[in-house]
């Protein structure tokens, strides 16, 4: 009886630790959904026409920018892509991702910034899924145009594999992230899904379902952009 009591106490003491580890990843996904909803509610923000042509969306809440002499970015968020061989299906379960980077320059201070990245073609999507990607080198990136008429600027859209947007102090802006890197957050995905699983298996191969904490983000994308309006020929290249 005494041994059983000791075992129960040990389990109860361990549970808060496990719960904290799980809730950290769940809260990150929940924050992605909340941030994306708030950003899409900004009238002169990300053009709906561009969202409808994106194969994947990456949301990075509250990236901390910091520097004294050397600037840097660090943030953790999630990616979801349209399912199907040619990105024509519903939005996938999210995989957790990290954004890291550095830029040389004299900067002081810091601020929290939310990022949304639109992956605009299969090449960019497949590159991000396969390895750590340096923006501007491994994948072409550009500051995303904004506003209701910005989507007419097709030159930017056609040349860039990734369009990036930031929100700071309630305002949305296109921002260049060249030199930063994107990578799958393997340890976070393991904690979230309970086993070792790669971003490609989650997003492109559909080996897991969407967790409850990721449903707001995925359902919002399914509602706002249910159909991929990219040129069908470009999706099969």
XYZ file of C-alpha atoms in Angstrom:
237
model
C 0.000 0.000 0.000
C 2.838 2.327 0.922
C 4.659 1.568 -2.348
C 1.495 2.367 -4.301
C 1.144 5.698 -2.496
C 4.743 6.607 -3.265
C 4.205 5.749 -6.926
C 1.062 7.885 -7.133
C 2.848 10.857 -5.547
C 5.753 10.463 -7.988
C 3.379 10.433 -10.965
C 1.519 13.505 -9.698
C 4.774 15.393 -9.231
C 5.893 14.504 -12.736
C 2.630 15.482 -14.440
C 3.071 19.285 -14.193
C 6.413 18.981 -15.978
C 4.897 17.001 -18.845
C 1.926 19.359 -19.001
C 4.207 22.389 -19.159
C 6.209 20.862 -22.023
C 3.050 20.066 -23.974
C 1.348 23.370 -23.286
C 4.349 25.334 -24.546
C 4.003 23.853 -28.018
C 0.212 24.042 -27.926
C 0.314 27.687 -26.904
C 2.659 28.415 -29.782
C 0.169 26.946 -32.253
C -2.713 28.790 -30.632
C -0.734 32.037 -30.885
C -0.144 31.375 -34.591
C -3.893 31.135 -35.160
C -4.640 34.274 -33.161
C -1.878 36.313 -34.829
C -2.900 35.237 -38.314
C -6.543 36.148 -37.662
C -5.585 39.583 -36.348
C -3.275 40.255 -39.300
C -5.875 39.210 -41.867
C -8.376 41.545 -40.197
C -6.166 44.562 -40.987
C -7.826 46.243 -44.042
C -4.645 47.442 -45.755
C -2.678 44.331 -44.967
C -1.854 41.114 -46.809
C -3.742 41.062 -50.129
C -6.266 38.247 -50.327
C -5.254 37.675 -53.955
C -1.746 36.750 -52.833
C -2.949 34.456 -50.069
C -5.063 32.647 -52.658
C -1.940 31.999 -54.734
C 0.223 30.804 -51.834
C 1.115 27.149 -51.499
C 2.148 27.476 -47.836
C 1.804 29.969 -44.996
C 4.295 30.408 -42.165
C 3.264 32.335 -39.044
C 5.927 33.404 -36.539
C 4.426 35.241 -33.541
C 6.481 37.784 -31.592
C 9.922 37.521 -33.136
C 12.339 39.362 -30.886
C 14.710 41.661 -32.763
C 17.768 42.581 -30.768
C 21.172 44.109 -31.314
C 24.047 46.199 -30.130
C 26.341 46.301 -33.136
C 24.987 42.996 -34.464
C 21.300 42.551 -35.151
C 19.450 39.275 -35.003
C 16.067 37.644 -35.334
C 14.781 34.642 -33.454
C 11.279 33.312 -33.429
C 9.277 30.136 -33.366
C 6.051 29.476 -35.207
C 4.412 27.058 -37.608
C 3.953 26.222 -41.278
C 0.955 24.751 -43.044
C 0.607 23.999 -46.751
C -2.183 23.063 -49.083
C -2.456 19.291 -49.326
C -2.386 17.163 -52.448
C 0.399 16.399 -54.895
C -0.037 19.768 -56.616
C -1.084 21.851 -53.579
C -4.756 21.930 -54.551
C -6.334 20.452 -51.416
C -7.281 21.688 -47.963
C -4.663 23.102 -45.597
C -2.457 20.588 -43.789
C -1.688 19.905 -40.173
C 0.918 22.435 -38.994
C 4.597 21.695 -38.433
C 6.513 23.818 -35.965
C 9.297 25.948 -37.464
C 12.013 28.326 -36.285
C 13.213 31.588 -37.826
C 16.795 32.612 -37.116
C 19.012 35.257 -38.625
C 21.588 37.949 -38.255
C 22.406 41.206 -39.930
C 25.460 43.357 -39.360
C 24.760 46.985 -38.516
C 24.618 49.386 -35.631
C 21.269 48.962 -33.923
C 20.011 49.664 -30.456
C 16.916 48.491 -28.683
C 14.485 45.747 -29.589
C 10.854 45.120 -30.310
C 8.488 42.194 -30.676
C 7.324 41.605 -34.238
C 4.900 39.092 -35.747
C 5.761 37.640 -39.154
C 3.659 35.998 -41.845
C 5.471 34.438 -44.796
C 3.681 33.345 -47.973
C 5.390 30.572 -49.935
C 4.398 31.308 -53.509
C 5.428 28.235 -55.532
C 6.092 24.489 -55.180
C 9.848 24.966 -55.525
C 9.929 27.194 -52.456
C 7.658 24.833 -50.530
C 9.719 21.755 -51.334
C 12.940 23.574 -50.475
C 11.638 24.579 -47.056
C 10.381 21.070 -46.361
C 13.675 19.396 -47.213
C 16.274 21.333 -45.256
C 17.378 24.445 -43.412
C 16.838 27.296 -45.862
C 18.634 30.619 -46.046
C 16.324 33.285 -47.403
C 17.754 35.105 -50.380
C 20.226 32.306 -51.117
C 18.462 28.930 -50.998
C 15.057 30.498 -51.591
C 14.366 33.896 -53.152
C 12.560 36.227 -50.786
C 11.058 39.702 -51.002
C 9.065 42.127 -48.912
C 5.443 41.416 -49.684
C 3.313 44.103 -51.306
C 0.313 45.157 -49.248
C -3.019 46.863 -49.695
C -5.962 46.102 -51.923
C -4.255 46.998 -55.180
C -0.761 45.724 -54.350
C -1.403 42.311 -55.886
C -1.209 43.972 -59.281
C 2.542 44.263 -58.736
C 3.135 40.900 -60.387
C 6.861 41.461 -60.914
C 7.561 40.974 -57.200
C 5.174 38.040 -56.956
C 6.583 36.213 -59.968
C 10.237 36.542 -58.936
C 9.981 35.681 -55.246
C 9.458 32.228 -53.799
C 8.646 33.742 -50.405
C 6.860 37.014 -49.605
C 7.310 38.265 -46.054
C 5.170 40.555 -43.929
C 5.604 41.942 -40.431
C 3.270 43.419 -37.858
C 4.575 45.753 -35.203
C 2.521 48.117 -33.065
C -0.607 47.060 -34.932
C 0.695 48.000 -38.386
C 1.402 45.575 -41.222
C 4.320 46.068 -43.602
C 6.300 44.144 -46.166
C 9.767 43.369 -44.835
C 12.902 41.770 -46.211
C 14.210 38.757 -44.295
C 17.130 38.025 -46.605
C 19.949 36.354 -44.709
C 17.622 34.785 -42.143
C 17.095 31.037 -42.055
C 14.033 28.844 -41.691
C 14.226 25.339 -40.285
C 11.973 22.660 -38.939
C 11.839 22.630 -35.130
C 12.332 18.899 -34.655
C 12.213 18.756 -30.858
C 9.033 20.851 -30.753
C 7.325 18.652 -33.353
C 8.290 15.574 -31.339
C 6.713 17.041 -28.206
C 3.594 18.170 -30.051
C 2.923 14.938 -31.924
C 4.406 12.485 -29.428
C 7.007 10.919 -31.728
C 9.882 11.777 -34.032
C 8.336 13.125 -37.213
C 9.661 15.439 -39.899
C 8.013 18.557 -41.267
C 7.536 16.933 -44.666
C 5.754 13.964 -43.096
C 3.425 16.324 -41.239
C 2.710 18.857 -43.963
C 3.105 17.024 -47.267
C 2.533 13.375 -46.418
C -0.387 13.800 -44.021
C 0.886 11.342 -41.430
C -0.781 13.170 -38.535
C -4.024 15.014 -38.019
C -4.337 18.641 -36.958
C -4.052 18.956 -33.158
C -6.718 20.924 -31.309
C -4.299 23.810 -30.732
C -3.732 24.170 -34.479
C -7.356 24.075 -35.590
C -7.917 27.839 -35.448
C -5.066 28.482 -37.883
C -5.994 25.668 -40.275
C -9.746 26.305 -40.210
C -9.197 30.025 -40.790
C -7.073 29.294 -43.852
C -9.661 26.821 -45.130
C -12.276 29.559 -44.737
C -10.293 32.494 -46.142
C -8.537 30.647 -48.956
C -10.204 27.305 -49.758
C -8.945 27.173 -53.344
C -5.462 27.577 -54.794
C -5.704 30.207 -57.526
C -2.139 29.812 -58.802
C -1.621 29.020 -62.476
C -2.311 25.235 -62.655
C 0.669 24.786 -64.981
C 3.056 26.285 -62.408
C 1.861 23.833 -59.759
C 2.917 20.848 -61.856
C 6.442 22.018 -62.638
